[in-house]
PDB file of C-alpha atoms in Angstrom:
ATOM      1  CA  MET H   1      -0.405 -19.096 -84.863  1.00  0.00           C
ATOM      2  CA  LEU H   2      -3.493 -19.181 -86.453  1.00  0.00           C
ATOM      3  CA  LYS H   3      -5.893 -18.325 -84.804  1.00  0.00           C
ATOM      4  CA  LEU H   4      -9.471 -20.820 -85.410  1.00  0.00           C
ATOM      5  CA  ASP H   5     -13.002 -20.361 -84.670  1.00  0.00           C
ATOM      6  CA  THR H   6     -15.885 -22.298 -84.460  1.00  0.00           C
ATOM      7  CA  THR H   7     -16.045 -23.509 -88.135  1.00  0.00           C
ATOM      8  CA  ASP H   8     -12.183 -24.782 -88.241  1.00  0.00           C
ATOM      9  CA  TYR H   9     -12.703 -26.858 -85.441  1.00  0.00           C
ATOM     10  CA  ARG H  10     -15.785 -27.927 -87.154  1.00  0.00           C
ATOM     11  CA  ILE H  11     -14.231 -29.194 -90.375  1.00  0.00           C
ATOM     12  CA  LEU H  12     -11.020 -30.681 -88.175  1.00  0.00           C
ATOM     13  CA  GLU H  13     -13.608 -32.405 -86.146  1.00  0.00           C
ATOM     14  CA  MET H  14     -15.467 -33.621 -89.718  1.00  0.00           C
ATOM     15  CA  LEU H  15     -12.155 -34.790 -91.083  1.00  0.00           C
ATOM     16  CA  GLN H  16     -10.757 -36.714 -88.433  1.00  0.00           C
ATOM     17  CA  GLU H  17     -13.686 -38.578 -88.662  1.00  0.00           C
ATOM     18  CA  ASN H  18     -13.792 -38.914 -92.272  1.00  0.00           C
ATOM     19  CA  ALA H  19     -10.779 -37.493 -94.442  1.00  0.00           C
ATOM     20  CA  LYS H  20     -12.970 -38.425 -97.642  1.00  0.00           C
ATOM     21  CA  LEU H  21     -15.153 -35.535 -97.038  1.00  0.00           C
ATOM     22  CA  THR H  22     -15.405 -34.111 -99.972  1.00  0.00           C
ATOM     23  CA  THR H  23     -15.252 -29.823 -99.915  1.00  0.00           C
ATOM     24  CA  LYS H  24     -19.223 -29.884-101.194  1.00  0.00           C
ATOM     25  CA  GLU H  25     -19.844 -32.223 -98.413  1.00  0.00           C
ATOM     26  CA  VAL H  26     -18.143 -30.633 -95.882  1.00  0.00           C
ATOM     27  CA  ALA H  27     -19.774 -27.092 -96.589  1.00  0.00           C
ATOM     28  CA  GLY H  28     -23.332 -29.025 -97.039  1.00  0.00           C
ATOM     29  CA  GLU H  29     -23.327 -30.238 -93.701  1.00  0.00           C
ATOM     30  CA  LEU H  30     -22.293 -26.576 -92.568  1.00  0.00           C
ATOM     31  CA  GLY H  31     -24.810 -24.909 -94.344  1.00  0.00           C
ATOM     32  CA  LEU H  32     -21.403 -22.792 -96.108  1.00  0.00           C
ATOM     33  CA  SER H  33     -20.827 -22.580 -99.685  1.00  0.00           C
ATOM     34  CA  ILE H  34     -18.000 -24.626-101.414  1.00  0.00           C
ATOM     35  CA  THR H  35     -15.413 -21.969-101.378  1.00  0.00           C
ATOM     36  CA  PRO H  36     -15.122 -20.140 -98.363  1.00  0.00           C
ATOM     37  CA  VAL H  37     -14.541 -24.153 -96.989  1.00  0.00           C
ATOM     38  CA  TYR H  38     -11.869 -24.905 -99.373  1.00  0.00           C
ATOM     39  CA  GLU H  39     -10.946 -21.655 -98.699  1.00  0.00           C
ATOM     40  CA  ARG H  40     -10.837 -22.420 -95.192  1.00  0.00           C
ATOM     41  CA  ILE H  41      -9.407 -26.028 -95.258  1.00  0.00           C
ATOM     42  CA  LYS H  42      -5.953 -25.721 -97.655  1.00  0.00           C
ATOM     43  CA  ARG H  43      -5.617 -22.490 -94.829  1.00  0.00           C
ATOM     44  CA  LEU H  44      -5.476 -25.162 -91.909  1.00  0.00           C
ATOM     45  CA  GLU H  45      -3.249 -27.445 -94.365  1.00  0.00           C
ATOM     46  CA  ARG H  46      -0.533 -24.221 -95.374  1.00  0.00           C
ATOM     47  CA  HIS H  47      -0.592 -23.390 -91.631  1.00  0.00           C
ATOM     48  CA  LYS H  48      -0.074 -27.481 -91.047  1.00  0.00           C
ATOM     49  CA  ILE H  49      -2.638 -27.973 -88.871  1.00  0.00           C
ATOM     50  CA  ILE H  50      -3.947 -30.674 -91.013  1.00  0.00           C
ATOM     51  CA  LEU H  51      -0.954 -32.689 -92.048  1.00  0.00           C
ATOM     52  CA  LYS H  52      -1.772 -35.447 -94.498  1.00  0.00           C
ATOM     53  CA  HIS H  53      -5.098 -37.383 -95.378  1.00  0.00           C
ATOM     54  CA  VAL H  54      -4.534 -41.076 -94.169  1.00  0.00           C
ATOM     55  CA  ALA H  55      -6.377 -44.375 -94.795  1.00  0.00           C
ATOM     56  CA  LEU H  56      -6.882 -45.928 -91.631  1.00  0.00           C
ATOM     57  CA  VAL H  57      -5.777 -49.804 -91.847  1.00  0.00           C
ATOM     58  CA  ASP H  58      -7.791 -52.671 -89.451  1.00  0.00           C
ATOM     59  CA  ARG H  59      -4.618 -54.539 -88.133  1.00  0.00           C
ATOM     60  CA  LYS H  60      -5.835 -57.543 -87.798  1.00  0.00           C
ATOM     61  CA  LYS H  61      -6.462 -58.061 -91.464  1.00  0.00           C
ATOM     62  CA  ILE H  62      -3.010 -57.437 -92.376  1.00  0.00           C
ATOM     63  CA  GLY H  63      -1.768 -59.630 -90.217  1.00  0.00           C
ATOM     64  CA  LYS H  64      -0.300 -57.040 -87.891  1.00  0.00           C
ATOM     65  CA  ASN H  65      -1.788 -59.099 -84.646  1.00  0.00           C
ATOM     66  CA  LEU H  66       0.885 -58.161 -81.709  1.00  0.00           C
ATOM     67  CA  ILE H  67       1.021 -54.462 -80.229  1.00  0.00           C
ATOM     68  CA  GLY H  68       3.888 -53.635 -78.011  1.00  0.00           C
ATOM     69  CA  PHE H  69       5.228 -51.149 -76.211  1.00  0.00           C
ATOM     70  CA  CYS H  70       9.292 -50.911 -75.794  1.00  0.00           C
ATOM     71  CA  ASN H  71      10.490 -48.958 -72.819  1.00  0.00           C
ATOM     72  CA  VAL H  72      14.409 -48.071 -74.203  1.00  0.00           C
ATOM     73  CA  SER H  73      16.976 -46.910 -71.574  1.00  0.00           C
ATOM     74  CA  LEU H  74      20.220 -45.781 -73.462  1.00  0.00           C
ATOM     75  CA  ASN H  75      23.960 -45.679 -71.735  1.00  0.00           C
ATOM     76  CA  GLN H  76      24.653 -41.925 -72.716  1.00  0.00           C
ATOM     77  CA  HIS H  77      22.556 -39.029 -73.000  1.00  0.00           C
ATOM     78  CA  SER H  78      24.190 -36.694 -75.074  1.00  0.00           C
ATOM     79  CA  LYS H  79      22.041 -34.845 -77.678  1.00  0.00           C
ATOM     80  CA  ASP H  80      24.666 -36.303 -80.626  1.00  0.00           C
ATOM     81  CA  ASN H  81      23.186 -39.903 -78.613  1.00  0.00           C
ATOM     82  CA  LEU H  82      19.786 -39.231 -78.593  1.00  0.00           C
ATOM     83  CA  LEU H  83      19.329 -38.117 -82.158  1.00  0.00           C
ATOM     84  CA  LYS H  84      21.556 -40.520 -83.408  1.00  0.00           C
ATOM     85  CA  PHE H  85      18.905 -43.410 -81.350  1.00  0.00           C
ATOM     86  CA  GLU H  86      15.991 -41.453 -82.958  1.00  0.00           C
ATOM     87  CA  GLN H  87      16.914 -41.325 -86.341  1.00  0.00           C
ATOM     88  CA  ASP H  88      17.913 -45.172 -86.631  1.00  0.00           C
ATOM     89  CA  VAL H  89      14.598 -46.305 -84.950  1.00  0.00           C
ATOM     90  CA  VAL H  90      12.248 -44.044 -86.480  1.00  0.00           C
ATOM     91  CA  GLN H  91      13.631 -46.114 -89.631  1.00  0.00           C
ATOM     92  CA  PHE H  92      12.112 -49.927 -88.505  1.00  0.00           C
ATOM     93  CA  ASN H  93       8.577 -50.715 -90.322  1.00  0.00           C
ATOM     94  CA  GLU H  94       7.805 -52.278 -87.212  1.00  0.00           C
ATOM     95  CA  VAL H  95       7.859 -49.494 -85.482  1.00  0.00           C
ATOM     96  CA  LEU H  96       4.250 -47.098 -85.133  1.00  0.00           C
ATOM     97  CA  GLU H  97       4.909 -44.223 -82.671  1.00  0.00           C
ATOM     98  CA  CYS H  98       8.032 -42.865 -80.675  1.00  0.00           C
ATOM     99  CA  TYR H  99       7.966 -40.693 -77.687  1.00  0.00           C
ATOM    100  CA  HIS H 100      11.254 -39.718 -75.523  1.00  0.00           C
ATOM    101  CA  ILE H 101       9.564 -39.455 -72.765  1.00  0.00           C
ATOM    102  CA  THR H 102       9.984 -38.787 -68.444  1.00  0.00           C
ATOM    103  CA  GLY H 103      10.920 -41.097 -65.547  1.00  0.00           C
ATOM    104  CA  LYS H 104      12.427 -44.167 -65.353  1.00  0.00           C
ATOM    105  CA  PHE H 105      12.857 -44.629 -69.734  1.00  0.00           C
ATOM    106  CA  ASP H 106      13.845 -42.603 -72.629  1.00  0.00           C
ATOM    107  CA  TYR H 107      12.252 -43.441 -74.724  1.00  0.00           C
ATOM    108  CA  MET H 108       8.612 -45.510 -75.594  1.00  0.00           C
ATOM    109  CA  ILE H 109       7.908 -47.060 -79.441  1.00  0.00           C
ATOM    110  CA  LYS H 110       4.970 -48.699 -80.236  1.00  0.00           C
ATOM    111  CA  ILE H 111       5.177 -51.338 -82.235  1.00  0.00           C
ATOM    112  CA  ALA H 112       3.177 -54.123 -84.223  1.00  0.00           C
ATOM    113  CA  VAL H 113       4.428 -56.929 -85.062  1.00  0.00           C
ATOM    114  CA  GLU H 114       2.558 -60.266 -86.495  1.00  0.00           C
ATOM    115  CA  ASP H 115       3.798 -62.270 -83.315  1.00  0.00           C
ATOM    116  CA  MET H 116       5.628 -63.030 -80.585  1.00  0.00           C
ATOM    117  CA  GLU H 117       8.452 -64.950 -83.480  1.00  0.00           C
ATOM    118  CA  ALA H 118       8.590 -61.127 -85.055  1.00  0.00           C
ATOM    119  CA  TYR H 119       8.510 -59.289 -82.276  1.00  0.00           C
ATOM    120  CA  HIS H 120      11.544 -61.715 -81.256  1.00  0.00           C
ATOM    121  CA  LYS H 121      13.323 -60.837 -84.692  1.00  0.00           C
ATOM    122  CA  PHE H 122      12.482 -57.018 -84.385  1.00  0.00           C
ATOM    123  CA  THR H 123      14.258 -57.056 -80.819  1.00  0.00           C
ATOM    124  CA  TYR H 124      17.187 -58.781 -81.916  1.00  0.00           C
ATOM    125  CA  HIS H 125      17.727 -57.635 -85.608  1.00  0.00           C
ATOM    126  CA  HIS H 126      16.870 -54.447 -85.191  1.00  0.00           C
ATOM    127  CA  LEU H 127      16.352 -52.813 -81.445  1.00  0.00           C
ATOM    128  CA  ALA H 128      19.128 -54.274 -79.613  1.00  0.00           C
ATOM    129  CA  THR H 129      22.109 -53.262 -82.708  1.00  0.00           C
ATOM    130  CA  LEU H 130      21.529 -49.822 -82.271  1.00  0.00           C
ATOM    131  CA  ASP H 131      24.753 -48.010 -80.315  1.00  0.00           C
ATOM    132  CA  ASN H 132      23.857 -46.849 -77.423  1.00  0.00           C
ATOM    133  CA  VAL H 133      20.938 -49.279 -76.301  1.00  0.00           C
ATOM    134  CA  GLY H 134      21.140 -50.087 -72.775  1.00  0.00           C
ATOM    135  CA  ASN H 135      17.878 -52.008 -71.132  1.00  0.00           C
ATOM    136  CA  VAL H 136      14.731 -52.951 -72.753  1.00  0.00           C
ATOM    137  CA  HIS H 137      11.356 -53.391 -71.376  1.00  0.00           C
ATOM    138  CA  THR H 138       8.375 -53.889 -73.742  1.00  0.00           C
ATOM    139  CA  VAL H 139       4.589 -54.473 -72.612  1.00  0.00           C
ATOM    140  CA  PHE H 140       1.968 -56.169 -74.918  1.00  0.00           C
ATOM    141  CA  ALA H 141      -1.744 -55.132 -75.436  1.00  0.00           C
ATOM    142  CA  MET H 142      -4.310 -57.489 -74.692  1.00  0.00           C
ATOM    143  CA  ASN H 143      -7.242 -55.648 -76.122  1.00  0.00           C
ATOM    144  CA  ASP H 144      -7.667 -52.512 -77.678  1.00  0.00           C
ATOM    145  CA  ILE H 145     -10.142 -51.170 -75.109  1.00  0.00           C
ATOM    146  CA  LYS H 146     -10.179 -47.574 -77.258  1.00  0.00           C
ATOM    147  CA  TYR H 147      -8.609 -46.728 -80.403  1.00  0.00           C
ATOM    148  CA  SER H 148      -8.635 -43.335 -81.408  1.00  0.00           C
ATOM    149  CA  THR H 149      -6.711 -40.582 -83.988  1.00  0.00           C
ATOM    150  CA  ALA H 150      -8.843 -38.413 -83.970  1.00  0.00           C
ATOM    151  CA  TYR H 151      -7.632 -35.271 -81.261  1.00  0.00           C
ATOM    152  CA  SER H 152      -9.949 -33.657 -79.061  1.00  0.00           C
ATOM    153  CA  VAL H 153     -10.781 -30.400 -80.645  1.00  0.00           C
ATOM    154  CA  THR H 154     -13.211 -28.418 -78.643  1.00  0.00           C
TER     155      THR H 154
END
């Protein structure tokens, strides 16, 4: 495992806040020259600490007004059944995140859809068609209290 220092952590914080920062801008903020900062960023990418650089989109401005958290129970829990469900569910465009969880349910899926009709279509035409799905319980977000994609690195 790559050992990170305070400069690496600061770079991660800065790039999580704004992935469009240039190496020159990062170096200037850190008081370092461009080449060492460039090399640090490339090292963080090589070691898969920085996975990719993305743009965050305002979901409401593209019509994704409803966020749902679907808790799913499977009927059978063999390794093959779990893997099959995971491979199938991540193919749906509505699915933003999927977690294998502990507790009463087997999976928690975060979805983004336009409205309740789109949610119905998602469950009826996608989720309910998957083999081995036993129970689905969905709750919807009424308001975004905190939304972040940045991990605390300190």
